[in-house]
XYZ file of C-alpha atoms in Angstrom:
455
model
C 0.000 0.000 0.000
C 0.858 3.312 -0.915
C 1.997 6.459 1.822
C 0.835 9.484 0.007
C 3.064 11.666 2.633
C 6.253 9.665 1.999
C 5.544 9.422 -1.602
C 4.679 13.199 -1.526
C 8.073 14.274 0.592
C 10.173 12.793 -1.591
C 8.771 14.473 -5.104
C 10.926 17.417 -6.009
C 8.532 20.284 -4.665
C 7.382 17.760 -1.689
C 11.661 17.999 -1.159
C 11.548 21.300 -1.769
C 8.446 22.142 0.614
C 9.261 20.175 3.310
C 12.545 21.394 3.838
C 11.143 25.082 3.923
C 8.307 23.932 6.274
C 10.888 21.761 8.744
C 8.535 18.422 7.899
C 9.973 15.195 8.572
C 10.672 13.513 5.302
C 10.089 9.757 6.185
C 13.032 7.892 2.961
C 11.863 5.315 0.677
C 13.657 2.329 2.912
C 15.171 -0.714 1.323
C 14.173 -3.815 1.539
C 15.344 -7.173 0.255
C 14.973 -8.510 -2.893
C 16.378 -12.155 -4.105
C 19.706 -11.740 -5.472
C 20.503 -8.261 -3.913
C 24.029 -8.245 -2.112
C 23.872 -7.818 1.313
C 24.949 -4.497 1.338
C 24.692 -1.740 -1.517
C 28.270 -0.255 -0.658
C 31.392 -0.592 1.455
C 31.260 -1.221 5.654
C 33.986 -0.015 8.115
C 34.378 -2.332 11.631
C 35.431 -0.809 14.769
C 36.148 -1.212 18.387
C 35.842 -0.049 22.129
C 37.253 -2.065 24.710
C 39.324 -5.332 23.865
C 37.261 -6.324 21.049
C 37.462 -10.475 20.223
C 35.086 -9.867 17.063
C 36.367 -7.949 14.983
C 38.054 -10.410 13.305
C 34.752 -13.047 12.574
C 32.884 -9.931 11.669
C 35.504 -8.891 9.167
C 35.461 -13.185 8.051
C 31.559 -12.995 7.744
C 31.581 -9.686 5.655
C 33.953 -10.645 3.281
C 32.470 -13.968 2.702
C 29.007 -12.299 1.722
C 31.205 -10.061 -0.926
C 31.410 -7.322 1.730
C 34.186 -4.602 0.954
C 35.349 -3.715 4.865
C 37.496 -0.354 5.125
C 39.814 0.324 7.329
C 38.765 2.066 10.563
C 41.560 4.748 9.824
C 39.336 5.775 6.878
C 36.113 6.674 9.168
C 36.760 10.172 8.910
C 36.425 9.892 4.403
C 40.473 9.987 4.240
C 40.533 8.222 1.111
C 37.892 9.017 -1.652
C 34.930 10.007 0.536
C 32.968 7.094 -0.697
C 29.574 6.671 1.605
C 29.524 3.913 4.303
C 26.526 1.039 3.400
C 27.204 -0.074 7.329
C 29.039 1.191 10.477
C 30.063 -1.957 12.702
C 30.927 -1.525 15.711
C 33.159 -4.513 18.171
C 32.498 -3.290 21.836
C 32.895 -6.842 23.148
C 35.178 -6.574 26.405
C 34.625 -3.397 27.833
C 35.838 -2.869 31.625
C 34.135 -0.414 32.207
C 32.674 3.565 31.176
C 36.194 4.557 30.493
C 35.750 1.976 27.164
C 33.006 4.272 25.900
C 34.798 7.010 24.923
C 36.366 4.740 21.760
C 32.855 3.634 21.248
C 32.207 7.994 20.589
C 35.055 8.852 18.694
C 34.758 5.549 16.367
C 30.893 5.919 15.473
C 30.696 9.971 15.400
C 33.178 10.119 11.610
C 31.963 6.818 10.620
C 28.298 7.844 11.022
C 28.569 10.991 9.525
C 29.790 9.228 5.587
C 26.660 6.655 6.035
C 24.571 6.265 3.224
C 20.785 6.484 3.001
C 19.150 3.302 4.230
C 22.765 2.490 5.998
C 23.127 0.365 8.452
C 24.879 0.399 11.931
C 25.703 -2.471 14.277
C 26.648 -2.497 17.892
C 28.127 -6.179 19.090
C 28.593 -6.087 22.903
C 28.390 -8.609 26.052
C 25.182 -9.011 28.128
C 25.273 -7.113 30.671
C 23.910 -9.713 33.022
C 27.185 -11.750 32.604
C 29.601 -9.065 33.786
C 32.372 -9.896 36.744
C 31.916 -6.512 37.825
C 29.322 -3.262 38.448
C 31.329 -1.098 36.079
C 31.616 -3.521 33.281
C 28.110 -3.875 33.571
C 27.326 -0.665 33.513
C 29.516 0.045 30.579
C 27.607 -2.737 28.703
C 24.300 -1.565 29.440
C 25.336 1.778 28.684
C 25.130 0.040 24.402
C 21.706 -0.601 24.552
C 21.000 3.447 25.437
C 23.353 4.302 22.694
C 21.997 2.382 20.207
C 18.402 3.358 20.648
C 19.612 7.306 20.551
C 21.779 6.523 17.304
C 18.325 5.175 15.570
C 16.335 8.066 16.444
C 19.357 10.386 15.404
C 20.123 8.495 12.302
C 18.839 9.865 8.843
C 17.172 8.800 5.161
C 15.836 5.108 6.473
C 19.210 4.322 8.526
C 19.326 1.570 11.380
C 20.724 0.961 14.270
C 21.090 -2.500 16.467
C 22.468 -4.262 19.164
C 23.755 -7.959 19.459
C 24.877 -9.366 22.421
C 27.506 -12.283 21.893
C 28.052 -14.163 25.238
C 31.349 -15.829 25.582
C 31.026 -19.438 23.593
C 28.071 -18.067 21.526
C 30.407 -16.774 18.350
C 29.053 -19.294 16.363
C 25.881 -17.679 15.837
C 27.157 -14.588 15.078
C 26.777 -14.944 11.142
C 22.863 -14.828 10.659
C 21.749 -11.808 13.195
C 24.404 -9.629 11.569
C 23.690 -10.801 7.726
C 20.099 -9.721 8.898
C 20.507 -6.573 10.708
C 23.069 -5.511 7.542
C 20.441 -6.325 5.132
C 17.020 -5.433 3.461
C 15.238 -7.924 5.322
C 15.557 -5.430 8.086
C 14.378 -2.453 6.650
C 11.759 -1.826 9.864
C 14.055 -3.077 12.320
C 15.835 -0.380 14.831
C 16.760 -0.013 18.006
C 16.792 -3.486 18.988
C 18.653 -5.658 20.957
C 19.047 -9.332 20.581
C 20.683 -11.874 22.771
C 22.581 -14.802 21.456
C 23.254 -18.375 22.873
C 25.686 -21.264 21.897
C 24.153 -23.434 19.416
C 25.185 -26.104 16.795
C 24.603 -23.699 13.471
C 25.309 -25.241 10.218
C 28.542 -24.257 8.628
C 26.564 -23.213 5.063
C 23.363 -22.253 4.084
C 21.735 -21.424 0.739
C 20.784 -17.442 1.725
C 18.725 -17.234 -1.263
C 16.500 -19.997 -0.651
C 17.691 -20.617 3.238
C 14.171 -22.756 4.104
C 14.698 -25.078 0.903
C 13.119 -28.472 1.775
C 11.424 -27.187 5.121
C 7.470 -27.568 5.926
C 6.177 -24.830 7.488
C 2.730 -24.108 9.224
C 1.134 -20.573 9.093
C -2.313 -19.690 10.710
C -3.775 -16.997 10.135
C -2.571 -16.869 6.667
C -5.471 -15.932 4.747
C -4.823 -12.434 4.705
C -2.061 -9.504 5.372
C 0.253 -10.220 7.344
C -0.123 -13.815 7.503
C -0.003 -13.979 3.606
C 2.856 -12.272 3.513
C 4.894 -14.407 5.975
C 3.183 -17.306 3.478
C 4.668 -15.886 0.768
C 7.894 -14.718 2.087
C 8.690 -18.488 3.720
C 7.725 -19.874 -0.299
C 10.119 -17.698 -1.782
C 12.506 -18.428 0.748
C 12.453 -22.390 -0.012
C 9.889 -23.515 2.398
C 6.676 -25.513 1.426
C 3.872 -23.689 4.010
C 0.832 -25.317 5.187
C -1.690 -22.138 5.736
C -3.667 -22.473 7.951
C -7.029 -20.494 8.405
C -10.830 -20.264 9.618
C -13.013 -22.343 7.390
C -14.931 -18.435 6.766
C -11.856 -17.563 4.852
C -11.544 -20.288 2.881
C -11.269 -18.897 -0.360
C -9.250 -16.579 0.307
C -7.128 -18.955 2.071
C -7.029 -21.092 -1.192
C -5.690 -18.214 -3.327
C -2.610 -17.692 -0.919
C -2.219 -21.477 -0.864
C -2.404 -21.377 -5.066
C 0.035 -18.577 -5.450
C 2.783 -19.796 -3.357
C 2.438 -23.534 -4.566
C 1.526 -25.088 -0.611
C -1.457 -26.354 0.737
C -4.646 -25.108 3.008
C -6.158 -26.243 5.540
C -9.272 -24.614 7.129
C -9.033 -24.923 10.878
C -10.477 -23.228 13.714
C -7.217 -23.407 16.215
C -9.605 -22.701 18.964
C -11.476 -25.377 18.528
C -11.048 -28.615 20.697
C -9.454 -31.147 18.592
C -7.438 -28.033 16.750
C -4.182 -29.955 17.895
C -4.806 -33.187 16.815
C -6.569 -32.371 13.175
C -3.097 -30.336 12.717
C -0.664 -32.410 13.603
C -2.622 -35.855 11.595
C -2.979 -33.628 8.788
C 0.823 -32.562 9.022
C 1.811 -36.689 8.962
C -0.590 -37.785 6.170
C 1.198 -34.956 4.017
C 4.431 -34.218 5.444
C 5.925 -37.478 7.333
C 8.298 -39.557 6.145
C 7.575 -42.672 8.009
C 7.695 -41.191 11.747
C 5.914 -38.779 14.024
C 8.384 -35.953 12.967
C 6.769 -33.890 10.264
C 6.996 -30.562 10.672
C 10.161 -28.256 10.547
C 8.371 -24.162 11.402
C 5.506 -22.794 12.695
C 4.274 -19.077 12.517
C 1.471 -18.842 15.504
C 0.314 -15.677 13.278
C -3.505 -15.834 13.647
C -5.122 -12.892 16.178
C -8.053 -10.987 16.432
C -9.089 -7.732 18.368
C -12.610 -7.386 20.181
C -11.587 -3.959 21.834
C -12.971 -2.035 24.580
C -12.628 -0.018 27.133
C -11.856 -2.536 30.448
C -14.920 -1.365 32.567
C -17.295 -1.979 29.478
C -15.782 -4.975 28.217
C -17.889 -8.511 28.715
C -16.718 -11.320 28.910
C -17.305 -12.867 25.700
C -14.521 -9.877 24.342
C -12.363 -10.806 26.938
C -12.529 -14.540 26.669
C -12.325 -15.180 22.520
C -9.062 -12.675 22.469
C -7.100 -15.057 24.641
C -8.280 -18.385 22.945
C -6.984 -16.868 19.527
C -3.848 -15.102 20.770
C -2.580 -16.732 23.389
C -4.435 -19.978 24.240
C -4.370 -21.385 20.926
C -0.762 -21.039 20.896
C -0.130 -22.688 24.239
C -2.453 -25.524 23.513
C -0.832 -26.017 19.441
C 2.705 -25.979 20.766
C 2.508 -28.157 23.632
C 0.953 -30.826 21.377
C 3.473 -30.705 18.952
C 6.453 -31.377 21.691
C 4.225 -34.007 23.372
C 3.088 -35.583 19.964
C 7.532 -35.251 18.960
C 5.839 -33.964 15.627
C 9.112 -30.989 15.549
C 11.620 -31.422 13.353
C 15.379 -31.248 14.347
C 16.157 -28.111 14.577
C 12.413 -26.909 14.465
C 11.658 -22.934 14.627
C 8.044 -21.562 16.614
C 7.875 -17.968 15.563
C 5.018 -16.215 17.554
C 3.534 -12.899 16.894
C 3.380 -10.965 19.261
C 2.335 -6.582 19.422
C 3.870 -3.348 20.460
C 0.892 -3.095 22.592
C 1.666 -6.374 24.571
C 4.860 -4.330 25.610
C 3.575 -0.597 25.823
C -0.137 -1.488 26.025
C -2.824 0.512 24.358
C -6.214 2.347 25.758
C -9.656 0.139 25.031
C -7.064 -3.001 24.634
C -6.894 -4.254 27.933
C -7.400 -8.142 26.029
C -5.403 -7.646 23.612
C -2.273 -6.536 25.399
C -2.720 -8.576 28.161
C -2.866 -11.710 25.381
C 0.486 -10.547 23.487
C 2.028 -10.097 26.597
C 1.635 -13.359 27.455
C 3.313 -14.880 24.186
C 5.797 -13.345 25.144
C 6.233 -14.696 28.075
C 5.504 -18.002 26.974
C 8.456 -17.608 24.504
C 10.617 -16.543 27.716
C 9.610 -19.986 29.344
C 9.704 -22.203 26.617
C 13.061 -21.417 25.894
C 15.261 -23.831 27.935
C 12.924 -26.752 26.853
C 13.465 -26.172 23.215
C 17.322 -25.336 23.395
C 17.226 -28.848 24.875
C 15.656 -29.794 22.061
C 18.004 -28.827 19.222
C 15.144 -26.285 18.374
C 14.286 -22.494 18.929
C 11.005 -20.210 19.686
C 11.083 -16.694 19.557
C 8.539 -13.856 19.040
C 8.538 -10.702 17.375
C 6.466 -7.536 18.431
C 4.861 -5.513 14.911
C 4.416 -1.972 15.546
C 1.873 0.367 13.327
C 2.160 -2.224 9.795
C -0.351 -0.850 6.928
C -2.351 -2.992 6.135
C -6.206 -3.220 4.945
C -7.404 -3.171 8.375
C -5.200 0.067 9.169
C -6.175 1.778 5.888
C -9.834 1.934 7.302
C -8.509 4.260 10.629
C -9.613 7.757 10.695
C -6.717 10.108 8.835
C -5.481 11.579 11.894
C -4.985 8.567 13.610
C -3.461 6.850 10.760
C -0.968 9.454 9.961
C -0.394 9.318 14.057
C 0.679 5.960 14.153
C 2.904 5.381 11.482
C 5.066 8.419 12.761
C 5.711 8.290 16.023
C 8.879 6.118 15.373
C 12.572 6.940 14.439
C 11.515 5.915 10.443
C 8.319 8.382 10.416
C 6.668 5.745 8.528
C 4.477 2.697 8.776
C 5.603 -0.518 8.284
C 4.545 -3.341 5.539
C 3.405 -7.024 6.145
C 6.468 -8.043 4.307
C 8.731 -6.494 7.304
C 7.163 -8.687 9.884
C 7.432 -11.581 7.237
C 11.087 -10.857 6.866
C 11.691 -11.231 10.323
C 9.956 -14.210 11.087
C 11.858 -15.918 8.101
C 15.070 -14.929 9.612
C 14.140 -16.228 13.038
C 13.130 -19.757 10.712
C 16.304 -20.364 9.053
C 18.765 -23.192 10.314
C 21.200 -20.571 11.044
C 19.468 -19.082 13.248
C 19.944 -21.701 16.286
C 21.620 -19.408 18.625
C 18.707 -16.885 18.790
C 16.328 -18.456 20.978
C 13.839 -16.588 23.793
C 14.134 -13.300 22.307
C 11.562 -10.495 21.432
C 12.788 -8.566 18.533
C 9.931 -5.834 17.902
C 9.419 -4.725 13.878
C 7.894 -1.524 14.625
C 10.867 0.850 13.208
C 11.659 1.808 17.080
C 8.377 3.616 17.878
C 8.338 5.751 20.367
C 6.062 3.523 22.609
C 6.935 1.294 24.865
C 10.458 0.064 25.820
């Protein structure tokens, strides 16, 4: 869907106008597209502290057909050429004294990004430090971070990575995502990585090739999308919808070459008709038969809390959060996961900031989340993974029917000035699916282009 504002900024008078007038001008961001490189120009890697990256980083750059400058170049001492990313090592920081290289690193190297660049912060969880000041000093990246995407220009990023010590391994996939299109709604956010066995290649233009994948909810915006994103990515996806929105289910099932099945996940035997259906299609002999699954399906009933009844209350948690408790424990019960399996569950911006006359709602995405948080350990053990991520303001057909004023409210309040699409959740969600993924496990990694709500 169109933004008449964005598209209207960046016309020549709408340049012109806006300028004279002070008006943000939100930038046309970019976003993946098969066979892109990861990166549309050169990156530059520094460090604070005593970096132990900055050497993998540099490995994993270079092997994606990265060109990586020299940090003695930040400042444009050699032809000037714009920065596609700004990477910054500030793994083994003592303490605030470290910070200071973290400043006088990033402010040069910043200032020669590129539209839609890119920059990267790779630290230490702070919850690991031997010490108050080294944990201080690596909290002190996730506050720097988040001011460097709300300070950054033309549809630039900024992230945060924690690498524990043993978890270099899975260092490869966050950063090839944060670096890339696939993130183009992504800012501000930190994600934790663990130690996991990640496989040593993978195909990153069809990265779910010979994977089944289960989508509910997939009859329609954002749920097509992630259906259609997971196709193109290699996966065959079973979508999953109510039996009301069948044939619209169908046509998303046509154009991506899977299969539908209409299924009311709130319904008792939801489970059990999924998984059978999953081992007549999908199993090759054993209960194992199904390698992803997108809990994408939601609906809203709002109201205020003192006029809401109990039938609004009730059917928002059996969609958002029930269903998804009930589908996933049967699935680790019934051994039906794959090795190496990926649950990817949706959950909002309002299950972390909350919203007025969603009381249900909230409360329901809040508790995916922490269902992800507590499900973690068990699937680690497992060989598998289960994250969530948290959409902000995404335009879609339900959005398009808000009153102007609230529209044009929501999709600016972040550090991009601009809704997001369907396709940036379904990015995201494909990243968290791919095999090299495995060391992110637990997290919450919100596609809402840092909006000023919430945390």
């Amino acid at each position: 869907m169109s933004d008449w504002y964005r598209d209207f900024a960046n016309s020549g008078f709408g340049t012109t106008l806006t300028k004279q007038l002070g008006l943000p001008r939100p930038a046309v961001l970019r976003r993946y597209e098969p066979g892109s490189p990861l990166l549309p120009g050169p990156a530059v890697i520094g460090t604070a502290g005593k970096g132990r990256l900055r050497e993998a980083l540099t490995t994993i750059l270079r092997d994606a057909g990265v060109t990586v400058q020299s940090p003695a170049t930040a400042d444009g001492g050699t032809d000037g050429e714009k920065l596609a990313a700004v990477i910054l090592d500030a793994t083994g920081l003592a303490g605030p004294a470290d910070l200071a290289a973290a400043h006088d690193f990033l402010a040069p190297a910043i200032k020669r990004l590129r539209g839609s660049g890119r920059v990267l912060v790779v630290g230490e969880p702070p919850a690991e430090a031997t010490s108050v000041p080294q944990a201080a000093a690596r909290q002190a990246l996730d506050g720097l971070v988040r001011s460097i995407g709300k300070e950054l220009l033309d549809g630039s990023t900024a992230n945060l990575v924690h690498v524990p010590e043993g978890a270099e391994g899975s260092l490869a996939s966050p950063v090839r995502f944060f670096l890339s299109g696939r993130s183009a709604y992504v800012d501000g956010q930190p994600v934790t990585l663990s130690a996991a066995d990640v496989p040593s290649t993978q195909d990153d233009d069809r990265p779910l090739a010979g994977k089944v994948a289960v989508v509910t909810g997939a009859a329609r915006g954002i749920g097509a999308a992630i259906a259609e994103v997971m196709a193109r990515d290699g996966a065959h996806v079973v979508a999953v919808d109510i039996p009301a929105a069948g044939d619209s289910l169908a046509k998303v099932a046509n154009d991506i070459g899977g299969t539908a099945l209409q299924l009311d996940i709130t319904a008792a035997h939801a489970a059990r008709r999924l998984i059978e259906h999953l081992r007549e299609r999908h199993s090759a002999g054993g209960n194992r038969c199904v390698d992803i699954v997108v809990h994408n399906a939601g609906i809203t009933r709002d109201k205020l809390l003192v006029n809401m009844d109990a039938t609004r209350w009730n059917s928002v948690m059996a969609v958002n959060l029930q269903a998804q408790l009930d589908i996933t424990q049967a699935l680790l019960d019934s051994d039906a996961l794959r090795p190496g399996a990926r649950v990817v569950c949706v959950s909002s911006q309002s299950g972390i900031a909350g919203n007025r006359g969603q009381t249900n709602y909230a409360a329901s995405k809040a508790g995916v989340i922490g269902m992800v948080r507590a499900w973690a350990p068990e699937f680690a053990e497992r060989g598998a993974t289960i994250n969530a991520v948290a959409p902000g303001f995404i335009v879609t057909e339900m959005t398009a029917r808000m009153p102007l004023g609230t529209r044009e409210i929501g999709s600016r309040i972040n550090s991009l000035q601009q809704g997001g699409l369907p396709v940036d959740v379904a990015e995201t969600i494909a990243w968290l699916s791919q095999p090299g993924s495995a060391g992110v496990n637990g997290q919450v990694v919100r596609v809402c282009g840092q909006s000023m709500l919430g945390a």
